[in-house]
Coordinates of C-alpha atoms and ligand atoms in Angstrom, one line a residue:
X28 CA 0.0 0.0 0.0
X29 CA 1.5 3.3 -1.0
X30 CA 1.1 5.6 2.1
X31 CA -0.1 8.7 0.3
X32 CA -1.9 7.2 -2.6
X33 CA -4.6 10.2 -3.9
X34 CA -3.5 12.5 -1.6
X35 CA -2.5 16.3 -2.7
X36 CA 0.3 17.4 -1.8
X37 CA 2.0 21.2 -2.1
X38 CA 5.9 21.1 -2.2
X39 CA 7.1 25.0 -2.3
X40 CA 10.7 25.4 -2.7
X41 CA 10.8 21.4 -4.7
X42 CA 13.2 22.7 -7.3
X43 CA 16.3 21.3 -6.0
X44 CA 17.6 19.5 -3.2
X45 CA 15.1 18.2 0.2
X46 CA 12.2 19.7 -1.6
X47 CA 12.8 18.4 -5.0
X48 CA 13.6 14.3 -3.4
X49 CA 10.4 15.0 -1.1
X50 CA 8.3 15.6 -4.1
X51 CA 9.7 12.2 -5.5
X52 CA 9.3 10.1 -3.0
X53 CA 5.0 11.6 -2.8
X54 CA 5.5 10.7 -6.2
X55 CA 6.9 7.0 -5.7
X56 CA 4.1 6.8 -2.3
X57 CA 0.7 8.0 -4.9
X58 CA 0.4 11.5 -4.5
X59 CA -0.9 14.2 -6.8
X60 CA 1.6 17.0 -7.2
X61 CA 1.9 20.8 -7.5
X62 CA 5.3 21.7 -7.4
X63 CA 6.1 25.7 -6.6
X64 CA 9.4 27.6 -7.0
X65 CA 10.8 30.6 -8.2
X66 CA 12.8 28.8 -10.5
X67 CA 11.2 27.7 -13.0
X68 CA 13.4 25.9 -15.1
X69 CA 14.4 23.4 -12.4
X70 CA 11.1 23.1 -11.2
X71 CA 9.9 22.1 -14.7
X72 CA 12.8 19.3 -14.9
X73 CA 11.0 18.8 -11.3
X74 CA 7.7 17.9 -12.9
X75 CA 8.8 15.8 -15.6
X76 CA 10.3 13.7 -12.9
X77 CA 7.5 13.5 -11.1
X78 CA 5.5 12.9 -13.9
X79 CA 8.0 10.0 -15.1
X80 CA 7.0 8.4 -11.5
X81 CA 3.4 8.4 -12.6
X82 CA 2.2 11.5 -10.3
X83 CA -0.7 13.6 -11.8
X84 CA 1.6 17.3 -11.9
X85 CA 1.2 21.1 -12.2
X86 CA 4.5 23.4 -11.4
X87 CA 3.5 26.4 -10.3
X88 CA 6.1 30.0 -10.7
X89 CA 6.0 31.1 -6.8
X90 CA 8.1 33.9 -4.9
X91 CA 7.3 33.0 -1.4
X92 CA 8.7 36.6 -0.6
X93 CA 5.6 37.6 -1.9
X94 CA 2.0 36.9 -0.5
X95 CA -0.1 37.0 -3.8
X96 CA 2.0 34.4 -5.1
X97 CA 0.8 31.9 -2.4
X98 CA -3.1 32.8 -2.9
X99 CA -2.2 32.2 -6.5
X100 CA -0.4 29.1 -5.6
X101 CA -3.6 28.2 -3.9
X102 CA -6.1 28.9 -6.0
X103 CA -4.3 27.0 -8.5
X104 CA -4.2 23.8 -6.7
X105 CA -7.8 24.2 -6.0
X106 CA -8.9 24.5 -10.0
X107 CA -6.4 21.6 -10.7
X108 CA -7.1 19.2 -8.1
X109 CA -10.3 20.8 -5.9
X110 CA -9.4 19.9 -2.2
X111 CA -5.1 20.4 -0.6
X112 CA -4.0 17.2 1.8
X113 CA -0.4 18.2 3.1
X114 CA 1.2 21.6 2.3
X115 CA 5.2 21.6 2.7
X116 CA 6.7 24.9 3.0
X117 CA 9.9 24.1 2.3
X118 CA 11.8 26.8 0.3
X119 CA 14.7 28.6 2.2
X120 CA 17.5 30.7 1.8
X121 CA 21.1 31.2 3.9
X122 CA 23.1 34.5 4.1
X123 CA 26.8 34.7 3.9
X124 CA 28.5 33.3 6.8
X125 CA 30.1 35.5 9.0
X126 CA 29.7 37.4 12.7
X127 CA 25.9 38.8 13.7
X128 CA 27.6 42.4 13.7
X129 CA 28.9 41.8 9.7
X130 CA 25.3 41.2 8.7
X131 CA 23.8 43.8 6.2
X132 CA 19.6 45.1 6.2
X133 CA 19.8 43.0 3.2
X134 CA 20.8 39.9 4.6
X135 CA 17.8 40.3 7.2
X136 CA 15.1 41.2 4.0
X137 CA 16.5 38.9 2.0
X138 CA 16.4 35.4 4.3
X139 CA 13.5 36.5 6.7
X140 CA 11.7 37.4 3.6
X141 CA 12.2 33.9 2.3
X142 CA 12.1 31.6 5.3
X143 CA 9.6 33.7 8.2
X144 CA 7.5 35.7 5.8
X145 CA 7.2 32.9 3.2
X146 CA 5.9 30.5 6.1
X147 CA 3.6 32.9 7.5
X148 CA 2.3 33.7 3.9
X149 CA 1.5 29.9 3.4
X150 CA 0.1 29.6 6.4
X151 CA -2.4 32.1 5.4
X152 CA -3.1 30.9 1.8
X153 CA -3.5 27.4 2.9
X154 CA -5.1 26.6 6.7
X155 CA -8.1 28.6 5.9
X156 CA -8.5 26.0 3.5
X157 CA -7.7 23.0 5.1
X158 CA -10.4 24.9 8.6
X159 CA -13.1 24.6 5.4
X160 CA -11.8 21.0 4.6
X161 CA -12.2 19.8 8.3
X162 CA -8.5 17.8 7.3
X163 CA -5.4 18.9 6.2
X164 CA -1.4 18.8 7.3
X165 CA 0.5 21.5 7.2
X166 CA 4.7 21.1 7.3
X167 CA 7.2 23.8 7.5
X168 CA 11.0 23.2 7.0
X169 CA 12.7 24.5 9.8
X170 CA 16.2 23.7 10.5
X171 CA 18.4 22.1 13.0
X172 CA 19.7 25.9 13.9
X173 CA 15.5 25.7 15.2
X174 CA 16.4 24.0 18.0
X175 CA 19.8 25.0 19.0
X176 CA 21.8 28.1 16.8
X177 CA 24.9 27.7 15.1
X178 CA 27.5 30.1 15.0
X179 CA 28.2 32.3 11.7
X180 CA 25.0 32.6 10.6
X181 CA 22.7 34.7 12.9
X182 CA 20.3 35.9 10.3
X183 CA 19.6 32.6 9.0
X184 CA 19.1 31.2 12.8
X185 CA 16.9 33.6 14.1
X186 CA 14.9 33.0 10.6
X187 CA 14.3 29.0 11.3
X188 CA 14.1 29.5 15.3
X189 CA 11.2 31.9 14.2
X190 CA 9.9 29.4 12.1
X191 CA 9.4 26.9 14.3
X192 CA 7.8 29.3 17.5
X193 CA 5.3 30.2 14.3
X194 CA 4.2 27.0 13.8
X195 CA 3.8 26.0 17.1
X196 CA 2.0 28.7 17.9
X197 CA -0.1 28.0 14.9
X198 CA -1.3 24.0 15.9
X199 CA -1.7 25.5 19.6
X200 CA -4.5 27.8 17.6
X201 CA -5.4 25.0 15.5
X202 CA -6.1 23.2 18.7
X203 CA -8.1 25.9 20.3
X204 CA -10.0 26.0 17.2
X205 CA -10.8 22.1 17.6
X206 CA -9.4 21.5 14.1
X207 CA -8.3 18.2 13.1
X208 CA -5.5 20.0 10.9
X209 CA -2.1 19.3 12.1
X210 CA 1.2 20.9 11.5
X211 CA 5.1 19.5 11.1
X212 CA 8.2 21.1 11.5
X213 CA 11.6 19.5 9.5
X214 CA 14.6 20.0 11.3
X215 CA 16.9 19.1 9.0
X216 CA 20.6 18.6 9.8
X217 CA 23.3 18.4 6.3
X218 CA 21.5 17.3 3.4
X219 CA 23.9 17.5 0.8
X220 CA 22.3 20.3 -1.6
X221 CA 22.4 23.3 -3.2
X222 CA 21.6 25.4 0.3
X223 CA 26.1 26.6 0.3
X224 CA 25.0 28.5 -3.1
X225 CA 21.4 30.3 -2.2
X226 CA 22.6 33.6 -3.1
X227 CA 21.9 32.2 -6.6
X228 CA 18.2 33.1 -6.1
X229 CA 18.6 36.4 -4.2
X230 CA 16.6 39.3 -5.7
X231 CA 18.8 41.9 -7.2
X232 CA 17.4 44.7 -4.8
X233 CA 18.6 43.0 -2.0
X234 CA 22.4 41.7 -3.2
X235 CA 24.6 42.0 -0.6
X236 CA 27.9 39.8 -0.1
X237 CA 27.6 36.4 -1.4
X238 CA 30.2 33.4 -1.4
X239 CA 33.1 32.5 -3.7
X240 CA 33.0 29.4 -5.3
X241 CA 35.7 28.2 -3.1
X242 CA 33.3 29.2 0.0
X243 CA 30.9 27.4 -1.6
X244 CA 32.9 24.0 -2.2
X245 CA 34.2 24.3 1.2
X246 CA 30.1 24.5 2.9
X247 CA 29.2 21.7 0.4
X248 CA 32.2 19.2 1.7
X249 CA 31.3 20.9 5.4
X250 CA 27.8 19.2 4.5
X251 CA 28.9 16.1 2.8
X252 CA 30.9 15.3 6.2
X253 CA 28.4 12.8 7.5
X254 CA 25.8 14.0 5.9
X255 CA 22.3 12.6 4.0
X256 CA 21.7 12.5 0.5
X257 CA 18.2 14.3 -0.7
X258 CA 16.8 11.0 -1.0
X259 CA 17.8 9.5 2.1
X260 CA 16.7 12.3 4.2
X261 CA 13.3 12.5 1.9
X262 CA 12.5 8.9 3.4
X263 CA 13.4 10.2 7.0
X264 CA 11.0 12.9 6.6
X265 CA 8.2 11.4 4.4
X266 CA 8.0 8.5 7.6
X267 CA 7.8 11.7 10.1
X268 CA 5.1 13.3 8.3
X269 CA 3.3 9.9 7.7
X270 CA 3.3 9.4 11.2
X271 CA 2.1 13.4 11.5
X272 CA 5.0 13.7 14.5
X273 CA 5.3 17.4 14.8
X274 CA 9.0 17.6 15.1
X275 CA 10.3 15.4 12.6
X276 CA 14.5 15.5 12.7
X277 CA 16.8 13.8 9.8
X278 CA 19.8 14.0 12.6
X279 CA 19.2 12.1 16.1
X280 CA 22.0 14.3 17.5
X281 CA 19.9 17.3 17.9
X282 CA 17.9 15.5 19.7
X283 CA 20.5 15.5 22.5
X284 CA 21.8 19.1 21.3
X285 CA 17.8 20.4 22.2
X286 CA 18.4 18.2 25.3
X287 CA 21.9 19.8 26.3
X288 CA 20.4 23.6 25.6
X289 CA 17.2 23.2 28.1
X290 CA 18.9 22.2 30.8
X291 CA 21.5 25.5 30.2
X292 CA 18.1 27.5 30.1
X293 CA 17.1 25.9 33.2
X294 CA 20.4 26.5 34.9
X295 CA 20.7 30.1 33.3
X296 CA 23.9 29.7 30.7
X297 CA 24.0 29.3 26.9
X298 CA 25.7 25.8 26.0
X299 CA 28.3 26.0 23.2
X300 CA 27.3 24.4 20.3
X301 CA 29.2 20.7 19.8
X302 CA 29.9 21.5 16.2
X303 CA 30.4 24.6 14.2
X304 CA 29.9 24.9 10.2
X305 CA 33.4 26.3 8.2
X306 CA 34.0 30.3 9.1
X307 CA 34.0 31.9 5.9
X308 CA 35.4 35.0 4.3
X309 CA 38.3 35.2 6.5
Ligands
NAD21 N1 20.7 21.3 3.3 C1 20.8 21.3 4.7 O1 21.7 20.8 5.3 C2 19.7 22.0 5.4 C3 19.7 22.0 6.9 C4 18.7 22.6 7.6 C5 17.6 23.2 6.9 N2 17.6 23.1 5.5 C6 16.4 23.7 4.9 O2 15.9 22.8 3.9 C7 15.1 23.5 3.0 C8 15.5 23.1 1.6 O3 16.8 23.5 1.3 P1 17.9 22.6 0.5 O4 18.9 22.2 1.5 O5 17.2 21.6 -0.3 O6 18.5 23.7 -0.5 P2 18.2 24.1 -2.0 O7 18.9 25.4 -2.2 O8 18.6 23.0 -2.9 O9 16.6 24.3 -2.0 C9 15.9 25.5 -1.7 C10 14.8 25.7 -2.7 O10 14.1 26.9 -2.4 C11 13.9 27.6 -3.6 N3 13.7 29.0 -3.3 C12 14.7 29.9 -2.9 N4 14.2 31.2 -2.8 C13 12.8 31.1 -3.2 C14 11.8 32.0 -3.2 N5 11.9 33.3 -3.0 N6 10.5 31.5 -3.6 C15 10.3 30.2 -3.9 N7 11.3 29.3 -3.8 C16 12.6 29.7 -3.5 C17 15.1 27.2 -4.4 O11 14.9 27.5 -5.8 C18 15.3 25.8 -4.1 O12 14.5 25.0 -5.0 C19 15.4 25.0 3.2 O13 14.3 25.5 4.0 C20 16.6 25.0 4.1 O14 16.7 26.1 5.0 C21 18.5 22.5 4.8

């Protein structure tokens, strides 16, 4: 029995990388697919993969920096398919690594714009919807810097902490609404993808300081040091959100990381990180 067989599923940000193996494996499990990104030509490749695994597919052109892209986005997964199962909100965007102080207004636009707003503005397309419905799943991709920040990369870490205190704010309201719609956050931990060279999709009104291609080999092999595949960790996740467990982490050590940081709260000191990601532009 494929585990999501009819069901339709949303993947935003499923260009590349975690989004692009989620929407493949829904594809391999039965769904029906609309696939959004802002780039279009790899989301098209996307679909024709998809389509290849024998999914029923639209791709949808969507700036999640925008709101009236999402209420397009949903409006267009209404005409195509009429109801929306599970919703990932998965596209996301780094700055350049370097000290909280370094970081330009552009950095803060540019990756809150993407990763808070963009959440918020699928929340809003899409749980009204699911409220009507009576059913629905709604998962976020957070990060592991949700649960516990890493150095380098403050903007990015505030971003993905913010992410997740949104979302669990929003199933506490879905609760207190006595909705049946339940929500997921991905706390990912090195998937080897594309994420070193985001600045690739930054707007040109926000450009700020972006990466070499050296900086960028160096986060990739940073990544690729004990780290998942897109496929592997789609399987993680597609068994968490299955399962609807609301956190749903490709990386068992943050587990203990999350662990380690309570009790410093509890005691009143920040715990150092056991790890940090390669300092770059130095
Ligand atoms: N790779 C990791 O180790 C890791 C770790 C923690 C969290 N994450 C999170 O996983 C998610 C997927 O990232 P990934 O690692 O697959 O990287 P990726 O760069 O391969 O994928 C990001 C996707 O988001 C899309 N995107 C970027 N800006 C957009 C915009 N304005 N509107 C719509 N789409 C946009 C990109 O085109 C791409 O398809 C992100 O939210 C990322 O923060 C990744």
């Amino acid at each position: 029995m494929r585990r999501f067989e009819g069901q339709v599923v949303v993947v935003i940000g499923s260009a590349t990388g975690l989004g692009r193996a989620m929407a493949e494996e829904f594809a391999r499990q039965g769904a029906q697919l609309v696939l959004a990104d802002i780039d279009t030509n790899k989301v098209n490749e996307a679909l024709q993969s998809v389509e290849a695994l024998g999914a029923q597919a639209i791709a949808v052109k969507t700036d999640v920096m925008k709101r009236e892209y999402l209420v397009a986005l949903a409006q267009a997964t209404l005409e195509r398919f009429g109801c929306v199962d599970i919703v990932c909100s998965n596209a996301g965007v780094g700055e350049y690594s370097c000290s909280a102080w370094e970081k330009g207004d552009t950095d803060l636009d540019w990756v809150l714009g993407v990763n808070l707003y963009g959440t918020a503005y699928a929340v809003s397309a899409f749980i009204p919807i699911m409220l009507k419905q009576g059913q629905g799943h709604f998962v976020s991709t957070g990060s592991n810097t949700s649960l516990q920040p890493i150095p380098s990369m403050a903007v990015y870490a505030a971003s993905k902490r913010a992410v997740l205190g949104y979302c669990e704010a929003l199933q506490y309201d879905l609760w207190n609404a006595d909705s049946a719609v339940k929500v997921s956050v991905i706390c990912p931990n090195k998937v080897i993808t594309d994420m070193p060279d985001s600045a690739r999709n930054r707007p040109q009104n926000l450009a700020g300081r972006t990466p070499t291609a050296q900086e960028i080999a160096r986060k990739t092999a940073f990544l690729a040091a004990g780290g998942h595949t897109p496929d592997e960790a789609a399987k993680i996740v597609l068994d968490g959100i299955a399962e609807q467990r609301f956190y749903i982490l490709t990386n068992p050590v943050d587990a203990e990381q999350a662990q380690a940081w309570a009790a410093g709260v509890r005691d009143g000191h920040l715990v150092r990180p056991n790890y940090a990601p390669p300092k770059l532009g130095r």
